[in-house]
CSV table of C-alpha atoms and ligand atoms in Angstrom, one decimal:
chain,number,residue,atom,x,y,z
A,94,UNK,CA,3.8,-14.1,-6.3
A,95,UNK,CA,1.8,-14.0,-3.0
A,96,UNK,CA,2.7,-16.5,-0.7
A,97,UNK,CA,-0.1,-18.2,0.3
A,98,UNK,CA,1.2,-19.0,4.3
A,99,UNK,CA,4.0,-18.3,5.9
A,100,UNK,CA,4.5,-21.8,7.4
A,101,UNK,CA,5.5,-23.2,3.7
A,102,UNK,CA,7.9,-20.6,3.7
A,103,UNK,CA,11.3,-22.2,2.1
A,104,UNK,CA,13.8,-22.0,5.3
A,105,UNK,CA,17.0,-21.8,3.4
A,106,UNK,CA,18.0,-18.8,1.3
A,107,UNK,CA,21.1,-18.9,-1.6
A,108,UNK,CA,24.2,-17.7,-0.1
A,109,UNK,CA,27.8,-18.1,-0.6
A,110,UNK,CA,29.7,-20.3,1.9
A,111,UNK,CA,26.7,-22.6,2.5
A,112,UNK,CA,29.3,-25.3,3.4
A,113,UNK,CA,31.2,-22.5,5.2
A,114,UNK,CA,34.7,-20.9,4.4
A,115,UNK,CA,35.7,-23.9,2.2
A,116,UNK,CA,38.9,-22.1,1.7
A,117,UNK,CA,39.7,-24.1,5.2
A,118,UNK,CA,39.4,-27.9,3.8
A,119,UNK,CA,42.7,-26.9,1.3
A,120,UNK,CA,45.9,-28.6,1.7
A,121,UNK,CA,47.6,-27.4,-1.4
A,122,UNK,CA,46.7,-24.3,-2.9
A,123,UNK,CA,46.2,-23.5,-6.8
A,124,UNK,CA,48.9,-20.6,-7.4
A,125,UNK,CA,48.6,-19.5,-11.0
A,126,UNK,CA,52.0,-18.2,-13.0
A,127,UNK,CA,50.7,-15.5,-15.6
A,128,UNK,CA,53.4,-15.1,-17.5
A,129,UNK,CA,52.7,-18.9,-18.8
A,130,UNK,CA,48.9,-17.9,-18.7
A,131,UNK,CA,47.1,-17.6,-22.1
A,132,UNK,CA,43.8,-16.7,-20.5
A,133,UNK,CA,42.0,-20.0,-22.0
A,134,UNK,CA,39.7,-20.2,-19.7
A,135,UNK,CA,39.6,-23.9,-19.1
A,136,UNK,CA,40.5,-23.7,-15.3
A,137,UNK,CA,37.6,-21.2,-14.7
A,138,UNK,CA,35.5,-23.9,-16.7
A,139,UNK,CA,35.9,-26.9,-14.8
A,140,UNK,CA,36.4,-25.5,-11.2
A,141,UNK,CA,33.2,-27.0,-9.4
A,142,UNK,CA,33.6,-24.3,-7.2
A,143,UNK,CA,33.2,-21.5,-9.5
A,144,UNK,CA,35.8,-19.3,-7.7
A,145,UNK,CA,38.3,-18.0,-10.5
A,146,UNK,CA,37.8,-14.5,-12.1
A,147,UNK,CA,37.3,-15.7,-15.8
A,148,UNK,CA,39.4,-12.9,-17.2
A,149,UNK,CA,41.3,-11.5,-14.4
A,150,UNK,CA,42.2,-15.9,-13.8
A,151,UNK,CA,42.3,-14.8,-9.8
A,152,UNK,CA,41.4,-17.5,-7.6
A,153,UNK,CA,39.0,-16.5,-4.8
A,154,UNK,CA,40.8,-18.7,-1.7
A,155,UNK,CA,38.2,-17.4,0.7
A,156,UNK,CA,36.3,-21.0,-0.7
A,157,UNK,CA,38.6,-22.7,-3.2
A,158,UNK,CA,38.7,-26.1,-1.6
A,159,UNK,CA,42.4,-26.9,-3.3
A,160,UNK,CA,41.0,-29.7,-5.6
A,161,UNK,CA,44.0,-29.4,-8.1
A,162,UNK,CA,41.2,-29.8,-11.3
A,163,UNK,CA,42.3,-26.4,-12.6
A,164,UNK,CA,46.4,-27.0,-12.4
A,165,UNK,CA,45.5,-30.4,-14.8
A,166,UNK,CA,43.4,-29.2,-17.1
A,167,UNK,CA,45.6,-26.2,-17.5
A,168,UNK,CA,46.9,-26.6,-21.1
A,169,UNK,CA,50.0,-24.6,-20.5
A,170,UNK,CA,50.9,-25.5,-17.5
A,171,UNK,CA,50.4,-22.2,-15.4
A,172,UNK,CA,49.2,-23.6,-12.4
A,173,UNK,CA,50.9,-24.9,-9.7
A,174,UNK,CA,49.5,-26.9,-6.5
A,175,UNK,CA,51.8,-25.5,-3.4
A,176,UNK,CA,51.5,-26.9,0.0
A,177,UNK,CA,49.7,-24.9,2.2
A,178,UNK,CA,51.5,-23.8,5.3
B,163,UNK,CA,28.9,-25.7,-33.7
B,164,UNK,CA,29.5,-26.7,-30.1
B,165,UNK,CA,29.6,-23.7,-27.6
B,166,UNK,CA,33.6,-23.1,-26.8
B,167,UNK,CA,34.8,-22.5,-23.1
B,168,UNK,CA,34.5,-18.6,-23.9
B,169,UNK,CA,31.1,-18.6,-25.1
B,170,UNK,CA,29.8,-20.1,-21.9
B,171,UNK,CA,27.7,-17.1,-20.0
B,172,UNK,CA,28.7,-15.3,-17.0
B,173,UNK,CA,26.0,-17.0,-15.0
B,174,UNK,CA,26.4,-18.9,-12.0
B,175,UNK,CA,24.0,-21.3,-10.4
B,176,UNK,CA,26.0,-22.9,-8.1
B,177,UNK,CA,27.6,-20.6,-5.2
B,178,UNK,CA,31.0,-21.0,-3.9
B,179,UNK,CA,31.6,-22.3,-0.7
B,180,UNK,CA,28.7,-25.4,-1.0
B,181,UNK,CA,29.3,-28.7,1.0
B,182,UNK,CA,30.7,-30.8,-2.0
B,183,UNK,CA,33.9,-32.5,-2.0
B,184,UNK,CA,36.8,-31.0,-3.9
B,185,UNK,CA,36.6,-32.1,-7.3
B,186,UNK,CA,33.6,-32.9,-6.7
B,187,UNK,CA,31.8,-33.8,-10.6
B,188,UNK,CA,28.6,-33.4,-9.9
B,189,UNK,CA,29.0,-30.0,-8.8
B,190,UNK,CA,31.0,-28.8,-11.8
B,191,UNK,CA,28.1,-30.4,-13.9
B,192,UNK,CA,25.1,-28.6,-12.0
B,193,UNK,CA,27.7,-25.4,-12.8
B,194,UNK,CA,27.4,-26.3,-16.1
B,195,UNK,CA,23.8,-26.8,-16.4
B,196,UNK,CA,23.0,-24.0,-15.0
B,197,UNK,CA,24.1,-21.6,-17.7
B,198,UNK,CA,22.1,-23.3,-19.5
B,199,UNK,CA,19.1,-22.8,-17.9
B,200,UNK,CA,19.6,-19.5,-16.3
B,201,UNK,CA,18.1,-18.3,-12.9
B,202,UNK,CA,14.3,-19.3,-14.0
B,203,UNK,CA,14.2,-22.3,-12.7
B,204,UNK,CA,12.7,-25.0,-9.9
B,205,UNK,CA,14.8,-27.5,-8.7
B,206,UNK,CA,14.0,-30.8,-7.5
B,207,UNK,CA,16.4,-33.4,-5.3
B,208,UNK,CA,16.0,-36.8,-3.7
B,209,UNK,CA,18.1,-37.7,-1.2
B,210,UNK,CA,21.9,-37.6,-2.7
B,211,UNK,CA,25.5,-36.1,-2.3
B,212,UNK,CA,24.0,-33.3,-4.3
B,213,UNK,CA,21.2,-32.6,-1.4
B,214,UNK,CA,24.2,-32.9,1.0
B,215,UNK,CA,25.9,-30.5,-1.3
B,216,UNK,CA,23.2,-28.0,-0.5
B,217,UNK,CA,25.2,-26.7,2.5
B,218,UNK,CA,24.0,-25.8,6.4
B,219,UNK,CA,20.1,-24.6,6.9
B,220,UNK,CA,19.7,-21.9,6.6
B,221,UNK,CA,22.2,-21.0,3.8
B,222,UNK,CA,21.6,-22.9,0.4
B,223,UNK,CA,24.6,-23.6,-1.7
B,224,UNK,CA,22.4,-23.1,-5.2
B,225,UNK,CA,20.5,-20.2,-6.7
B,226,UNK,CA,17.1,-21.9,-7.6
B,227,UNK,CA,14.1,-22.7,-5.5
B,228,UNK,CA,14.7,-25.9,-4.5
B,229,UNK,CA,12.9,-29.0,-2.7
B,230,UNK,CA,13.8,-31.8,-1.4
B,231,UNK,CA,12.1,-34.7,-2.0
B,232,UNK,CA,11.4,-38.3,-1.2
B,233,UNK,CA,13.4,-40.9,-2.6
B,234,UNK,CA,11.3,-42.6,-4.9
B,235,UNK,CA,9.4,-39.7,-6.2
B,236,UNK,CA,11.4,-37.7,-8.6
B,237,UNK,CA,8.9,-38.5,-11.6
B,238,UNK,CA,5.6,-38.0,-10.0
B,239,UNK,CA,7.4,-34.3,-7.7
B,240,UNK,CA,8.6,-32.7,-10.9
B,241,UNK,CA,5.2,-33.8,-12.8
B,242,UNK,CA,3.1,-32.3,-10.0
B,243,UNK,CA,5.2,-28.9,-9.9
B,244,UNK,CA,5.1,-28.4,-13.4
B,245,UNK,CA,1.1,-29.2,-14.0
B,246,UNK,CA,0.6,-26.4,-11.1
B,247,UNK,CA,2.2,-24.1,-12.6
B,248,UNK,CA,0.3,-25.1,-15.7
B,249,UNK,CA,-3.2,-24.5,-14.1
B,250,UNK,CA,-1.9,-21.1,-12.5
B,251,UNK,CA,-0.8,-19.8,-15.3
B,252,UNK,CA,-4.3,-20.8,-16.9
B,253,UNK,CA,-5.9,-18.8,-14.0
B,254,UNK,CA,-4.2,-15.7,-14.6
B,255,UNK,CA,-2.0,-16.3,-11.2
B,256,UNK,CA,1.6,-16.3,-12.9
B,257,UNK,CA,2.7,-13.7,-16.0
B,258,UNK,CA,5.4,-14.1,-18.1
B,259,UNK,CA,8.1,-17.6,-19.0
B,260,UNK,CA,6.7,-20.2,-16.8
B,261,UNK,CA,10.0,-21.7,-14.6
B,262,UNK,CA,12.0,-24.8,-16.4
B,263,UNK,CA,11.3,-27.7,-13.4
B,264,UNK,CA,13.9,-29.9,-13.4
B,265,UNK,CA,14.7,-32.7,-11.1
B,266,UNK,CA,18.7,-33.3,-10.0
B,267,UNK,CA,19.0,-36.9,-8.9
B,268,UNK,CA,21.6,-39.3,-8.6
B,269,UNK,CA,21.7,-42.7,-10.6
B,270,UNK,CA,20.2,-44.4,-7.5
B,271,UNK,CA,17.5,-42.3,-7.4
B,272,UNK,CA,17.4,-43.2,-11.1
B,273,UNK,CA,17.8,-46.2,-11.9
B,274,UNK,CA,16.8,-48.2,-9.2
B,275,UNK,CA,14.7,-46.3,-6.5
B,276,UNK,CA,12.8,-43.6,-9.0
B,277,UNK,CA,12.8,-45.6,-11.9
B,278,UNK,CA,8.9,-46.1,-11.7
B,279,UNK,CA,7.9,-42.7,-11.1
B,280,UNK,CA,9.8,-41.0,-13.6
B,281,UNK,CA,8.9,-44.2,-16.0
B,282,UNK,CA,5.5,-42.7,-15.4
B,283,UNK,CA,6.6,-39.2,-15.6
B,284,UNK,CA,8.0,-40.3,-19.1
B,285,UNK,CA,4.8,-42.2,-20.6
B,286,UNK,CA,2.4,-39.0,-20.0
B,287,UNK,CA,5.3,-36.6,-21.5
B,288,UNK,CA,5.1,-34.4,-18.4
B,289,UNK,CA,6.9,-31.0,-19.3
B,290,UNK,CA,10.3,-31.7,-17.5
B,291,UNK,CA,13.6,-32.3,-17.5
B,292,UNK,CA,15.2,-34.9,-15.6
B,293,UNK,CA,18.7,-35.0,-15.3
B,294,UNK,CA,20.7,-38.0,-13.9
B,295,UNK,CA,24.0,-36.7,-12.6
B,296,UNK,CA,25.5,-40.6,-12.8
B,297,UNK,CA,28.7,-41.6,-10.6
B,298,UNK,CA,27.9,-45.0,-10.9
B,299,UNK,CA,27.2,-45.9,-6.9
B,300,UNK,CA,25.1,-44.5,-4.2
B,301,UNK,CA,28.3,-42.2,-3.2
B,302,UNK,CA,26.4,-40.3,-0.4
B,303,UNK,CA,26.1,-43.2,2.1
B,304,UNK,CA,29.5,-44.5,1.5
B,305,UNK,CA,29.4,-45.9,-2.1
B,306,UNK,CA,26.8,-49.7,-3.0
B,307,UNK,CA,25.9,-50.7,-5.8
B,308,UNK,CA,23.5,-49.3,-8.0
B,309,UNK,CA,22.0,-50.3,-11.6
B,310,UNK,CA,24.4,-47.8,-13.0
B,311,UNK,CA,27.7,-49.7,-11.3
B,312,UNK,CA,29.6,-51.4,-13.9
B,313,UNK,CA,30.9,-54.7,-14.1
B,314,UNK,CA,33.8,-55.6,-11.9
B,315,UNK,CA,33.5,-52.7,-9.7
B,316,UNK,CA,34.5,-52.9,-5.8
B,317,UNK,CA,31.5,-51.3,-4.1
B,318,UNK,CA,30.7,-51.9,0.1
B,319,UNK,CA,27.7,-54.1,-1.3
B,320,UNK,CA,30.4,-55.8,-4.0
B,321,UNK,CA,33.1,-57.0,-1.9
B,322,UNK,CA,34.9,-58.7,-4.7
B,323,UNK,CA,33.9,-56.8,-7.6
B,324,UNK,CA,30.2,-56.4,-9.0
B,325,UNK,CA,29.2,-59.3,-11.2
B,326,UNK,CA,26.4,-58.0,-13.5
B,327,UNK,CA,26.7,-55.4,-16.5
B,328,UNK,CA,25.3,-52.0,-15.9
B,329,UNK,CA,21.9,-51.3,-17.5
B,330,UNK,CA,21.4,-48.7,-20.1
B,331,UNK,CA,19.5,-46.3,-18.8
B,332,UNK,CA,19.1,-43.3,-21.3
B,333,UNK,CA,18.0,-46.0,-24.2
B,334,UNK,CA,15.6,-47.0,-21.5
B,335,UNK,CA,14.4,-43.6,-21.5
B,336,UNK,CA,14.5,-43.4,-25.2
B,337,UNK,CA,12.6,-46.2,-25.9
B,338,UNK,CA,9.5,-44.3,-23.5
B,339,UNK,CA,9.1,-42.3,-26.8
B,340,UNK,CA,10.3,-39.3,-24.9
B,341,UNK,CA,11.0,-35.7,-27.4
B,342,UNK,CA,14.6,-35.6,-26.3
B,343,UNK,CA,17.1,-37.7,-24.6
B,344,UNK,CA,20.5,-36.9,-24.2
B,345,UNK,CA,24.2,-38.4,-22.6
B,346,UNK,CA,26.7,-36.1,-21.8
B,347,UNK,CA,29.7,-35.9,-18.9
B,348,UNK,CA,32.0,-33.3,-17.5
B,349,UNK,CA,34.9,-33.3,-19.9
B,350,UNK,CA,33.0,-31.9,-22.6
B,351,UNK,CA,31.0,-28.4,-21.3
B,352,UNK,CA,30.0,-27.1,-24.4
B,353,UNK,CA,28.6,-30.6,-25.2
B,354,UNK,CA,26.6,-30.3,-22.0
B,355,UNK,CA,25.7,-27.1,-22.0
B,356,UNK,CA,24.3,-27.0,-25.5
B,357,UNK,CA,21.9,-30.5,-24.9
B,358,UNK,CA,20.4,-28.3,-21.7
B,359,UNK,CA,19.1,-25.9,-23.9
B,360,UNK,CA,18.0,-27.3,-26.6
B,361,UNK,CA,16.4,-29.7,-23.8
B,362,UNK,CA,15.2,-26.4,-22.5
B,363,UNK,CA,13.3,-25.1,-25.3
B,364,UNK,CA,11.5,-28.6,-26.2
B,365,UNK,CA,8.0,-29.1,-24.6
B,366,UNK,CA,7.3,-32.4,-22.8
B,367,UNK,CA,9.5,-35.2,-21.0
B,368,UNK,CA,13.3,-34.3,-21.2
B,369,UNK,CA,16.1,-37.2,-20.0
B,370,UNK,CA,19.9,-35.9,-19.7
B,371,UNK,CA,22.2,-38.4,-18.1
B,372,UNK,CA,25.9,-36.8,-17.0
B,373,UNK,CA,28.5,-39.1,-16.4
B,374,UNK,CA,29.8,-38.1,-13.3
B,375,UNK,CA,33.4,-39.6,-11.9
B,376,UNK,CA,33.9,-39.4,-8.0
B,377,UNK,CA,37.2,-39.6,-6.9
B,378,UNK,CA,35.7,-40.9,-3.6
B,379,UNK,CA,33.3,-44.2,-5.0
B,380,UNK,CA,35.8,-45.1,-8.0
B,381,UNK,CA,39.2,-44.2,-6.2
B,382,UNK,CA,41.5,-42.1,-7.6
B,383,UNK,CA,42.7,-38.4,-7.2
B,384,UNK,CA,40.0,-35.7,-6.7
B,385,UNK,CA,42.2,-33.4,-9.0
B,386,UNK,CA,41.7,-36.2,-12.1
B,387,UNK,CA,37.9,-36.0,-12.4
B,388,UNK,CA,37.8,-34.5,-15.9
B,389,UNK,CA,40.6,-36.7,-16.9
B,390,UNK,CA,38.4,-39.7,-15.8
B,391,UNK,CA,36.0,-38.8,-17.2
B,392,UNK,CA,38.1,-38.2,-21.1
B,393,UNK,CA,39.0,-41.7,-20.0
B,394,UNK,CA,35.5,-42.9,-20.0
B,395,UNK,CA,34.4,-41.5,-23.5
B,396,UNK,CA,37.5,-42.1,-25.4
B,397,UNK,CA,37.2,-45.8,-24.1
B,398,UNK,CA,34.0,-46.4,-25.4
B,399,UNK,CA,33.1,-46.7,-21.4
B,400,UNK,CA,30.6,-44.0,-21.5
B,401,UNK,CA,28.6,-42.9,-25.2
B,402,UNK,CA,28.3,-39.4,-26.0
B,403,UNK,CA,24.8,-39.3,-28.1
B,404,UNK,CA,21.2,-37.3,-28.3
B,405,UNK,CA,18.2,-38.1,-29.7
B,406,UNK,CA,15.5,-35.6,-30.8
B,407,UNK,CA,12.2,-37.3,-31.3
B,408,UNK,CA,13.5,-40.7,-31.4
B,409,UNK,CA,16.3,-40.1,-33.9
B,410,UNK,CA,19.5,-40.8,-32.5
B,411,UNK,CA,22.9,-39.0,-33.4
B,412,UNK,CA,26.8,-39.7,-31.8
B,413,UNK,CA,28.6,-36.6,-30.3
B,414,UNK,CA,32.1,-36.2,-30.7
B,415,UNK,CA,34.4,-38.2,-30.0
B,416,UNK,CA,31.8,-40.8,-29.6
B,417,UNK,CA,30.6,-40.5,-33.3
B,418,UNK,CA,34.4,-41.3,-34.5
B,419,UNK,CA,34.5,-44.5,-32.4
B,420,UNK,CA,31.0,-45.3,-33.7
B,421,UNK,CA,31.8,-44.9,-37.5
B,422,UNK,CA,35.2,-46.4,-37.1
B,423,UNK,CA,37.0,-43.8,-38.1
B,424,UNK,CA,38.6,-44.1,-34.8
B,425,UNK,CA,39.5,-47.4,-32.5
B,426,UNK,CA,38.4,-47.2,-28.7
B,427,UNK,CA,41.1,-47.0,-26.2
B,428,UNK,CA,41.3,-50.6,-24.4
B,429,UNK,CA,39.4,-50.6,-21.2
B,430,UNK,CA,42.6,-51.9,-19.1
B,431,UNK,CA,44.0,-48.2,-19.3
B,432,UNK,CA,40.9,-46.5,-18.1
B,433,UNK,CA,40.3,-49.8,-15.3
B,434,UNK,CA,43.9,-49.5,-14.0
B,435,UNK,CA,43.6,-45.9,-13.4
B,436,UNK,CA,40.8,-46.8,-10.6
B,437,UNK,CA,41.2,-48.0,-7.2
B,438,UNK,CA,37.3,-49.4,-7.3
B,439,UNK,CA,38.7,-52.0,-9.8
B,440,UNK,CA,41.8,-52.6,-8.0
B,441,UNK,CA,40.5,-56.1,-6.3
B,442,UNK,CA,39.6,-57.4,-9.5
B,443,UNK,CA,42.9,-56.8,-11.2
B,444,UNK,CA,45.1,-58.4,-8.2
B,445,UNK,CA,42.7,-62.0,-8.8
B,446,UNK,CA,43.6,-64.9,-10.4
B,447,UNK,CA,40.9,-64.3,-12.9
B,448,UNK,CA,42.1,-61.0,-13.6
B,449,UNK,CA,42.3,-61.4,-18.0
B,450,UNK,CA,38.8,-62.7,-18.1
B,451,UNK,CA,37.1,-60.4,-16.0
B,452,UNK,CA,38.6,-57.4,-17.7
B,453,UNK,CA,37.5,-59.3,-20.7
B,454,UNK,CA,34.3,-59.2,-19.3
B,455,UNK,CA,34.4,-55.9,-19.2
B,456,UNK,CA,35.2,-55.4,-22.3
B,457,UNK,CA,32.9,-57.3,-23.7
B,458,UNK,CA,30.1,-54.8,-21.9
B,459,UNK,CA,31.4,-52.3,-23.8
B,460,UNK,CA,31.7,-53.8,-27.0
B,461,UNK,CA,28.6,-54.9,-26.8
B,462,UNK,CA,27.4,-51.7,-25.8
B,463,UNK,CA,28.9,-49.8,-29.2
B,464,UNK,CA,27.5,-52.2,-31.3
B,465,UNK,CA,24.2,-52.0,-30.2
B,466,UNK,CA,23.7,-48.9,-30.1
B,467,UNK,CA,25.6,-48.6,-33.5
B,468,UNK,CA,22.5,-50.8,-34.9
B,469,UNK,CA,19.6,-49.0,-32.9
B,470,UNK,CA,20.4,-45.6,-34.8
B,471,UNK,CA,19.8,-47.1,-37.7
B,472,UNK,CA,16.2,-47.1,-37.1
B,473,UNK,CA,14.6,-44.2,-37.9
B,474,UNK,CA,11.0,-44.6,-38.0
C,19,TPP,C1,14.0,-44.2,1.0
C,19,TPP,C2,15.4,-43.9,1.4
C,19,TPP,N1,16.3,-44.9,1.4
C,19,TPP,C3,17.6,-44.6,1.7
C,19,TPP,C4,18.0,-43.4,2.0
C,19,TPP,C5,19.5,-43.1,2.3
C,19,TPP,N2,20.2,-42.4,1.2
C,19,TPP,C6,20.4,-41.1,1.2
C,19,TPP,S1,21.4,-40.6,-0.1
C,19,TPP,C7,21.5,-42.2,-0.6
C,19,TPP,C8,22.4,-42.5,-1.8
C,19,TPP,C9,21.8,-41.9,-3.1
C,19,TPP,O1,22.5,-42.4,-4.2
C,19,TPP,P1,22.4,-41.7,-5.6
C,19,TPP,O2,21.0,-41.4,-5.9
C,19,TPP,O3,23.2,-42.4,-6.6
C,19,TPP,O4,23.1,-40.3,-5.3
C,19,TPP,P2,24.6,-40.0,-4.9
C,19,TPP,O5,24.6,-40.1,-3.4
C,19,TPP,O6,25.5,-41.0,-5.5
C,19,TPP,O7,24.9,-38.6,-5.3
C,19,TPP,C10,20.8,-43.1,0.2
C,19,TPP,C11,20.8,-44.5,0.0
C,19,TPP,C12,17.0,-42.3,1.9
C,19,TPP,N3,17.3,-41.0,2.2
C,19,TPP,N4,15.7,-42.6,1.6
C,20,SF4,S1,43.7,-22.9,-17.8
C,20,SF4,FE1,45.8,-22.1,-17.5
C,20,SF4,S2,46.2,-20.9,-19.3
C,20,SF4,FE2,44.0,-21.3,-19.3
C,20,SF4,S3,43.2,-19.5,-18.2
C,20,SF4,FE3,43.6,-21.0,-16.7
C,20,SF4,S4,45.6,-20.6,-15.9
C,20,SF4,FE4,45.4,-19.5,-17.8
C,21,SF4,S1,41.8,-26.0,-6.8
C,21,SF4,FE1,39.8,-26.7,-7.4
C,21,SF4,S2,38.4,-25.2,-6.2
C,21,SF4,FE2,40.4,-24.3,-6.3
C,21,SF4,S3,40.4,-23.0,-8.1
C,21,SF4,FE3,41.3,-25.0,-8.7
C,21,SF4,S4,39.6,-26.1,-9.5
C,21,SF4,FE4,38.7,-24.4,-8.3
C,22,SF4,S1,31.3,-38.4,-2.9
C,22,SF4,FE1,31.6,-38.0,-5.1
C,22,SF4,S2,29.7,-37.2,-5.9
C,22,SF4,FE2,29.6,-37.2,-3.7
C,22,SF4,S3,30.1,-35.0,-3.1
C,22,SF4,FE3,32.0,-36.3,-3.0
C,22,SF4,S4,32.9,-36.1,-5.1
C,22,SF4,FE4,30.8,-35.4,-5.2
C,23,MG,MG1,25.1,-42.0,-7.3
């Protein structure tokens, strides 16, 4: 689609990190255990974030803000909240 | 069938790294809806946590075009987007699917600041879909009151706990004559995901309201917001139901607590786990105004027991 001026141009453009390197805000970090993991997919489902692999289940810590919403809705138990240094 | 976890698609709306807090529900509900509705979309926001969400000009924290808008004017924004497209399609100016518009607003700009605008929006059946992502205050500016707050909760407007009932909101939607109106919340994915497209595929005025617990407004820990918001449903706090031209149905596990075939968890479980109720349980009064409460919701599952029953 033309655009029709370039002053209505929209000034923001999608990118990851908008917020910056949310990894930053974490004070515990979601470490998962794979021998307990039954690749369910839950966590993947209910992080806001959207940074775990859906089948590889590997958290992407450059922006995973350390909410803890994947280790309790893990039905097994495979994820574990560990302080961050 | 509802759609499991693993038949979810791949794609992702919302990108990592936004400005929402961790946990943050109404994020993982935008995530949500927007498999549903796929990259061909426009977006509309008023003034929210979800607009603050958006991230630092001039990066953008979600994969539509997007516009902010005024408070009040989520109804008569989306209407005008949607009839443009309309016309230049008609002229020959746009090919192929036209863009879903869908407005993103809070349940401030909802219930109470928006309500006449997308009231209006409603009664000429504009082709949109309007989703109220609901976390029961105005959470952005440091958590008042709203319409959607429920009895007895501690807000910075209600000091000692709010006295009025919530309104319903969808049923006031419903009752515009809209084709589709829908509840839904964050436990239940598949639940949400499939109302978005069927609301997708229906021409005319769309209302999906999303239950949204914030750790921050009702006080407790950012890593329990889908278990708040279980909490809600399976206490009868919050309804799971749709309703496709006026014909209501109960989504599971709403539908067992509606037929009976299941009892609602008592509200004192799903209050206690709250700090925004805290105030109200240390008073005097405590019994009756969880009674109160309880009461709401009661009253609630009745009635809206009774208004599927009409059909016609
Ligand atoms: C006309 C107007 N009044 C007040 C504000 C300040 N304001 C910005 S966000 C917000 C709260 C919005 O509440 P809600 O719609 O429930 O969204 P939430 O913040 O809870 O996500 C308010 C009052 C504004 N931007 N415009
Ligand atoms: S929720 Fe738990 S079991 Fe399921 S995929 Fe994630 S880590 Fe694995
Ligand atoms: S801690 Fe939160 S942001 Fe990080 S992976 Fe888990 S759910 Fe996602
Ligand atoms: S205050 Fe609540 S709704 Fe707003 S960004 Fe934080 S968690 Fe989300
Ligand atoms: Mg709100």
């Amino acid at each position: 689609m033309k655009s029709l001026t370039k002053a209505y141009r929209p000034i923001s453009w999608p990118m990851l990190g908008a917020g910056g390197d949310t990894g930053s805000w974490r004070v515990h970090r979601p470490v998962v255990d794979v021998q307990k993991c039954t690749k369910c997919q839950f966590c993947w489902a209910y992080c806001p974030e959207a940074v775990i692999d859906r089948h590889e289940i590997i958290i992407d810590y450059r922006y995973c803000k350390g909410c803890g919403v994947c280790a309790v809705e893990c039905p097994t138990g495979a994820i574990s909240m560990e302080k961050e240094e | 069938m509802t759609t499991s976890i693993k038949q979810l698609p791949d794609t992702e709306q919302v990108l990592s790294g936004n400005g929402a807090c961790g946990g943050c529900p109404a994020t993982m509900a935008l995530r949500i809806v927007g498999k549903a509705l796929g990259p061909n979309a426009i977006m509309l926001l008023t003034p929210s946590c979800s607009v603050a969400s958006m991230g630092m000009t001039p990066k953008l924290g979600y994969n539509w075009p997007g516009i902010n808008i005024t408070f009040a004017t989520a109804g008569s924004s989306a209407s005008g987007i949607t009839h443009a497209l309309e016309i230049m399609k008609e002229k020959g100016r746009l090919e192929g699917e036209l863009p879903t518009v869908f407005s993103w607003v809070g349940d401030g700009g909802t219930y109470d600041i928006g309500f006449q605008a997308l009231s209006a929006a409603a009664e000429r059946n504009d082709n949109i879909i309007h989703f109220c992502y609901n976390n029961e205050a105005y959470s952005n500016t440091g958590v008042q009151r709203s319409g959607a707050t429920p009895r007895g909760s501690f807000t910075t407007t209600t000091p000692t706990g709010k006295r009025q009932p919530k309104k319903n909101m969808a049923l006031l939607m419903l009752e515009h004559n809209i084709p589709y109106v829908a509840t839904a919340t964050v436990a239940y994915p598949g639940d949400l995901y499939d109302k978005v497209v069927k609301a997708k595929n229906i021409p005319g005025m769309k209302y999906i309201e999303i239950l949204a617990p914030c750790y921050l407004g009702w006080q407790f820990d950012m890593s329990d917001t889908v278990q708040m918001s279980r909490a809600a449903v399976r206490s009868g706090a919050w309804l799971l139901w749709e309703a496709e031209n006026g014909k209501i149905t109960f989504n599971n596990p709403t539908s067992l607590i509606i037929n009976g075939k299941k009892a609602a968890e008592p509200v004192d479980e799903y209050v206690k786990k709250q700090g925004r109720f805290n105030r109200l349980l240390k008073g005097a009064d405590s019994a009756e105004r969880i009674a109160e409460i309880q009461g709401d919701i009661d009253r609630e599952i009745a009635f809206m027991r009774e208004r599927a029953k009409i059909t016609i």
